[in-house]
Coordinates of C-alpha atoms in Angstrom, one line a residue:
X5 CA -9.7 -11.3 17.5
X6 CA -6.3 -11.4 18.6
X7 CA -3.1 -10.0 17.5
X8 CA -0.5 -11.4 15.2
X9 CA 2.9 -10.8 14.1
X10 CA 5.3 -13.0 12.4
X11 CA 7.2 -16.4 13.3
X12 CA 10.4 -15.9 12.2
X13 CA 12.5 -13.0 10.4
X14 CA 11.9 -12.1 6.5
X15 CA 14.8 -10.8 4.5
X16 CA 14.1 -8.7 0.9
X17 CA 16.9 -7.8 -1.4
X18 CA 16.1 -5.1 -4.5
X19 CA 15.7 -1.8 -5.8
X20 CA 13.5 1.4 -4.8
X21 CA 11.0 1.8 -7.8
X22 CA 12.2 6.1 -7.3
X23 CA 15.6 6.0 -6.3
X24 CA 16.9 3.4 -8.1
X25 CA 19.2 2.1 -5.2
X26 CA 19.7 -1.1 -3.6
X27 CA 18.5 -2.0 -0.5
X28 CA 18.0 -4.9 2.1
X29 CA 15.1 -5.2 4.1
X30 CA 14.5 -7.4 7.1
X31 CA 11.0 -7.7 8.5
X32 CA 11.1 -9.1 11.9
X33 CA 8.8 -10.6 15.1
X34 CA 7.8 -8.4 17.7
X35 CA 5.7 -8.2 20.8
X36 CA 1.9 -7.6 21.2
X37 CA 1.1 -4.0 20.7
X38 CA 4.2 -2.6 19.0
X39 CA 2.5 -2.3 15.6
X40 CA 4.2 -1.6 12.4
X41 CA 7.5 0.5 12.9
X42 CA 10.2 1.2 10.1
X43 CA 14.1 1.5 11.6
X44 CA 16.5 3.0 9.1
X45 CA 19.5 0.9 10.1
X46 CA 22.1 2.8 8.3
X47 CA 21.7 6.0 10.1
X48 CA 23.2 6.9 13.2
X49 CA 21.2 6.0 16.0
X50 CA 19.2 3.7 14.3
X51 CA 15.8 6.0 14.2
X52 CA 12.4 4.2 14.0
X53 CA 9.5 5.9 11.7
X54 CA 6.1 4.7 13.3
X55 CA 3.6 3.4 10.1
X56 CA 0.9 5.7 11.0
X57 CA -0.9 8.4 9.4
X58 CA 0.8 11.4 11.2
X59 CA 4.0 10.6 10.3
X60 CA 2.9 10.9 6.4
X61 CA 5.2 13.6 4.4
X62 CA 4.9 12.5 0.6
X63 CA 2.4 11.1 -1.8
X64 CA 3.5 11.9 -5.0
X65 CA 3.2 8.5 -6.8
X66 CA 4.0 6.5 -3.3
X67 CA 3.2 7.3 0.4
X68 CA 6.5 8.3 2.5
X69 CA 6.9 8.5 5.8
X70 CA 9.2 10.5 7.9
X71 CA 9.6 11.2 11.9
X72 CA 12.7 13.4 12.5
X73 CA 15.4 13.1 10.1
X74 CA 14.6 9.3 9.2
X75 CA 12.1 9.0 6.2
X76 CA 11.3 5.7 4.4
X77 CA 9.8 5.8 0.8
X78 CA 7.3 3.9 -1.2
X79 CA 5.7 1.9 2.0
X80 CA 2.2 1.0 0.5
X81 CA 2.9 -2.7 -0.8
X82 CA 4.4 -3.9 2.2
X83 CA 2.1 -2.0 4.6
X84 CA -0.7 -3.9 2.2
X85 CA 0.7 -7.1 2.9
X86 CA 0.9 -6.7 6.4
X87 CA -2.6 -5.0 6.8
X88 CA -4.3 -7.8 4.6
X89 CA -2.5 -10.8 6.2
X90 CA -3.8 -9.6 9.6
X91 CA -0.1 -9.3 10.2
X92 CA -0.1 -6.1 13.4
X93 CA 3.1 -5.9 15.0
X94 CA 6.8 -6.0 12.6
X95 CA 10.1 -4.5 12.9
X96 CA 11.0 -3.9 9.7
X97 CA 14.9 -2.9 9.3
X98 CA 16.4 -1.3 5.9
X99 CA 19.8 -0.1 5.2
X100 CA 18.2 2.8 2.3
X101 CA 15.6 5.1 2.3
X102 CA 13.5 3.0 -0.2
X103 CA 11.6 -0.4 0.5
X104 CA 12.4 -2.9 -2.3
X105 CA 10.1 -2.7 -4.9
X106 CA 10.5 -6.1 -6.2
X107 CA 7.9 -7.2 -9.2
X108 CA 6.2 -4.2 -8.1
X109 CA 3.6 -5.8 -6.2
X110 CA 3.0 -7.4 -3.1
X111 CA 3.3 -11.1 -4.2
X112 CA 6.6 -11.8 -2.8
X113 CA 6.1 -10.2 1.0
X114 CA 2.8 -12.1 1.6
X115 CA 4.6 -15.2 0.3
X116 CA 7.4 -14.8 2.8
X117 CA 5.3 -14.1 5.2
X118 CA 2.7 -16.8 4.9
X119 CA 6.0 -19.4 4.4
X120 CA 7.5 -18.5 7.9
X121 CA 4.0 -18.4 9.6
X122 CA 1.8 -16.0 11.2
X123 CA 1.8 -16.3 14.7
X124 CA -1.5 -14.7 17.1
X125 CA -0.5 -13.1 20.3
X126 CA -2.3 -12.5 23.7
X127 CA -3.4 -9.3 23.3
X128 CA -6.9 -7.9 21.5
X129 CA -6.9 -6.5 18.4
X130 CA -7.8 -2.8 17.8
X131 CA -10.6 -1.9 14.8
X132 CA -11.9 0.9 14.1
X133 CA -15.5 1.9 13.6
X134 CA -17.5 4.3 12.2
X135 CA -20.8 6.1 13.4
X136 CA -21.6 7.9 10.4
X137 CA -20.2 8.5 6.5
X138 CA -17.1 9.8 5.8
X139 CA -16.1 11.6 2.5
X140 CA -13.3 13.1 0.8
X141 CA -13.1 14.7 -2.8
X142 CA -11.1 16.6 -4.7
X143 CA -13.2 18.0 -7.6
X144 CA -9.6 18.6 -9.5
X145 CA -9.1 15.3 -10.4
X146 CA -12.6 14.2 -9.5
X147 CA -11.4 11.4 -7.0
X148 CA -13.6 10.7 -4.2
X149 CA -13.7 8.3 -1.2
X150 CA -16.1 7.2 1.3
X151 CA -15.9 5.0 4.3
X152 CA -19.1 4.0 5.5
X153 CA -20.0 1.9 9.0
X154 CA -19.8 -1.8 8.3
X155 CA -19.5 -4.9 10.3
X156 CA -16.5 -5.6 8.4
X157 CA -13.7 -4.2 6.7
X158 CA -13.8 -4.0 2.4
X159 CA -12.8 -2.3 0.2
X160 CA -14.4 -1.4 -3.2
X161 CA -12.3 0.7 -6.3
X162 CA -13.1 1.7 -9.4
X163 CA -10.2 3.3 -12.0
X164 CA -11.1 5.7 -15.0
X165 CA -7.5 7.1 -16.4
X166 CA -9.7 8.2 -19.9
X167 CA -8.0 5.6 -21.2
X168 CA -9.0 3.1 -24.5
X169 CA -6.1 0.4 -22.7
X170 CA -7.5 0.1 -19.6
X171 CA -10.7 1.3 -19.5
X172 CA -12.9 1.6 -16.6
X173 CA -12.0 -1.1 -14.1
X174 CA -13.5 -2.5 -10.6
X175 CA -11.9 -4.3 -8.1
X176 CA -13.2 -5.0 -4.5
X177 CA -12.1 -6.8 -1.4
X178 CA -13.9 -8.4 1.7
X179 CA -13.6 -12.1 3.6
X180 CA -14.6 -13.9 0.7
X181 CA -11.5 -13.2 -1.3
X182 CA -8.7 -13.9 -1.1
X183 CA -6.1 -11.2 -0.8
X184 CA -2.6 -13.6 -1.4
X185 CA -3.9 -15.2 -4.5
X186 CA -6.6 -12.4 -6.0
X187 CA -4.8 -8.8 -5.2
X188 CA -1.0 -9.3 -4.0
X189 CA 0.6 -10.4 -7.3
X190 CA -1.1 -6.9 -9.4
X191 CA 1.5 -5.1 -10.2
X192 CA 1.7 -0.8 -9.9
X193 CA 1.2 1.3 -13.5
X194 CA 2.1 3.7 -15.4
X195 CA 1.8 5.7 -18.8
X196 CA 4.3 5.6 -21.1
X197 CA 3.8 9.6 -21.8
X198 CA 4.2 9.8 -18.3
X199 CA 8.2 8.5 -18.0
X200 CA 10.0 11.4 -18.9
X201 CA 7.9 14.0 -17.1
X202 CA 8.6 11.6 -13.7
X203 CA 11.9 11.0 -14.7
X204 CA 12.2 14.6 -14.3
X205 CA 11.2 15.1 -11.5
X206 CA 13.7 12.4 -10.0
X207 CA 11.1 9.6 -9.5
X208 CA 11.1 5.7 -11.2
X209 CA 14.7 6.0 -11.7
X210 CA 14.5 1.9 -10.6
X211 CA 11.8 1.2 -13.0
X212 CA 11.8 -1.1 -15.2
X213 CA 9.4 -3.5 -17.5
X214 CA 10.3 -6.1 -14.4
X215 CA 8.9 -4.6 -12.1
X216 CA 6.0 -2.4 -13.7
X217 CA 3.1 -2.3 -16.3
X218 CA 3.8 0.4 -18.8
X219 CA 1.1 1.1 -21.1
X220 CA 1.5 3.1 -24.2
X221 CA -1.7 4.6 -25.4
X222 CA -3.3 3.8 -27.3
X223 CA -1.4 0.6 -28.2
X224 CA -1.4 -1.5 -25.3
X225 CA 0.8 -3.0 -22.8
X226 CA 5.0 -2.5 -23.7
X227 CA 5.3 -5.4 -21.0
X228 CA 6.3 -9.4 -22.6
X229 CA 4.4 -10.7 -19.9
X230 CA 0.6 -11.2 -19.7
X231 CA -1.6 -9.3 -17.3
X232 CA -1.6 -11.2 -14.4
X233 CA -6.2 -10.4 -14.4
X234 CA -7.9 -8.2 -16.9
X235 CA -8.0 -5.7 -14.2
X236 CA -5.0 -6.2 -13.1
X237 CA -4.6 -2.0 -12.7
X238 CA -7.2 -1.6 -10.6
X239 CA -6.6 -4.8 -8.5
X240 CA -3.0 -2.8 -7.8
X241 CA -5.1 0.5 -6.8
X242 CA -6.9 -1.8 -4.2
X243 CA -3.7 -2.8 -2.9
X244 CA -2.4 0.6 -2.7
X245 CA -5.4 2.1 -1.4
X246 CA -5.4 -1.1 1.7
X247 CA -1.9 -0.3 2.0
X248 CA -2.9 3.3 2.7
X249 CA -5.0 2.6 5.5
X250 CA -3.0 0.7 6.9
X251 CA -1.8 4.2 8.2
X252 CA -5.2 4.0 10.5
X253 CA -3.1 1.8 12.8
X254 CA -5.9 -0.2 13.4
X255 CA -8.1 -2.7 11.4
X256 CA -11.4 -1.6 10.3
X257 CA -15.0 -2.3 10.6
X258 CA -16.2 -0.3 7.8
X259 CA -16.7 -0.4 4.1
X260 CA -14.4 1.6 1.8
X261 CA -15.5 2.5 -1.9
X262 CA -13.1 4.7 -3.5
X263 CA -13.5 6.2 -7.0
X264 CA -10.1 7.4 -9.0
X265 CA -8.4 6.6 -5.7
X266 CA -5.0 7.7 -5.4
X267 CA -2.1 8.4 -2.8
X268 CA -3.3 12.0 -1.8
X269 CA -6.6 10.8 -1.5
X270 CA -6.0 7.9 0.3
X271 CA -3.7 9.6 2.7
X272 CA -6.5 12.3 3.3
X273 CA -9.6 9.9 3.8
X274 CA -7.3 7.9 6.2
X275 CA -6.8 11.5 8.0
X276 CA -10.1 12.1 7.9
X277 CA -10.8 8.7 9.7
X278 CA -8.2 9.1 12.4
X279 CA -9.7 12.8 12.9
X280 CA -12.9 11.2 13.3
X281 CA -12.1 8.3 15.6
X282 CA -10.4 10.8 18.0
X283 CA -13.0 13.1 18.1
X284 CA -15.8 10.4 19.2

């Protein structure tokens, strides 16, 4: 399979979720082989911050990236777009630290993108294979992932949060579904006992019921809207977790079945694959 990137450039106006500020991002076309590079264009010398797994220096309720001085915050829902539209070589520009979050999921960058058109290149497309199972676990929070040799690339999550709102949810992703319609418009999370502790610590100072699910336990949603799906939380953990590995730099040919998944984890299972891939 071939390449892609992009017909034309895609401009998104918002707020980081975190920081609160405002921010433009442009996502543009590039050449075969340049992959998925971040360019902070309101800092002097207009640095670029690689979307790879190296580069990975945060992942305390988002995945941030950072190469030198230049660090970009909160990349998993556009990295999930990209990754899941087959979408391998951007440009993206912003004038902030923080990508936009928008309606806090992915629905508006894979409708851009799909609007404009996705364009295949000359080159081949990278994927990357595993021999032999991979897993990673953190018996704290009891969180496990595994990535086992496939012919094709899915991904399979399941959520426990000990929670009487949410429940225990599953949520899973191969060829037969599809990822604009089914996982891109689930929207990130949180717990209502959670705000002020976060707040605290200088996070979701741009969150809002607009652009997040808040769930008070053990009433229920605080949100007007409907859930998008009844599992609509962990249908957003999907999306975070292919976002994630996006951070491989290539596609995959293996199956992904995470349990409890989270940032840390994901960020350490996609490690753990790059680590591997090298080593073979």
């Amino acid at each position: 399979m071939k390449q892609c990137t992009i017909k034309s450039p895609c401009v998104f106006k918002g707020k980081g979720i975190h920081s609160g500020k405002a921010v433009e991002m442009t996502v543009l076309p590039v050449p075969e082989n340049h992959g998925i590079v971040f360019q902070r264009i309101d800092l002097p010398g207009l640095p670029c911050v690689k979307a790879e797994i190296s580069n990975v220096y945060k992942v305390k309720r988002s995945t941030s990236l950072r190469y030198g001085k230049a660090k970009v915050r909160t990349t998993e829902h556009l990295l999930a777009a990209l990754f899941c539209l087959g979408i391998d070589n951007a440009l993206i520009q912003l004038d902030s630290e923080e990508l936009p979050i928008m309606d806090g999921s992915s629905a508006k960058f894979v409708e851009e993108f799909l609007n404009v058109g996705i364009m295949e290149q000359n080159a081949e497309r990278e994927y990357a294979a595993v021999c032999e199972k991979i897993v990673c676990e953190d018996p704290k929070s009891g969180s496990r992932i595994e990535i086992e040799p496939a012919d094709e690339e899915s991904f399979d999550v399941t959520i426990d949060f000990n929670s009487r709102v949410v429940g225990i949810q599953r949520a899973n992703l191969d060829k037969n579904i599809n990822f604009a319609e089914e996982i891109a418009p689930c929207r990130t999370f949180c717990f209502f006992k959670d705000v002020k502790p976060l707040l605290a610590l200088g996070l979701i100072k741009g969150g809002d019921l607009e652009n997040a699910l808040v769930i008070d336990e053990p009433k229920g949603y605080l949100n007007d809207t409907p859930l998008r799906f009844e599992n609509e939380c962990a249908r957003h953990k999907l999306l975070d977790l292919a976002g994630d590995f996006c951070l491989a730099g290539k596609h995959l040919k293996c199956k992904v079945t995470a349990y409890k998944p989270g940032h840390k984890i994901n960020t350490e299972a996609v490690m753990a694959l790059v680590k591997k891939l090298n080593d073979e």
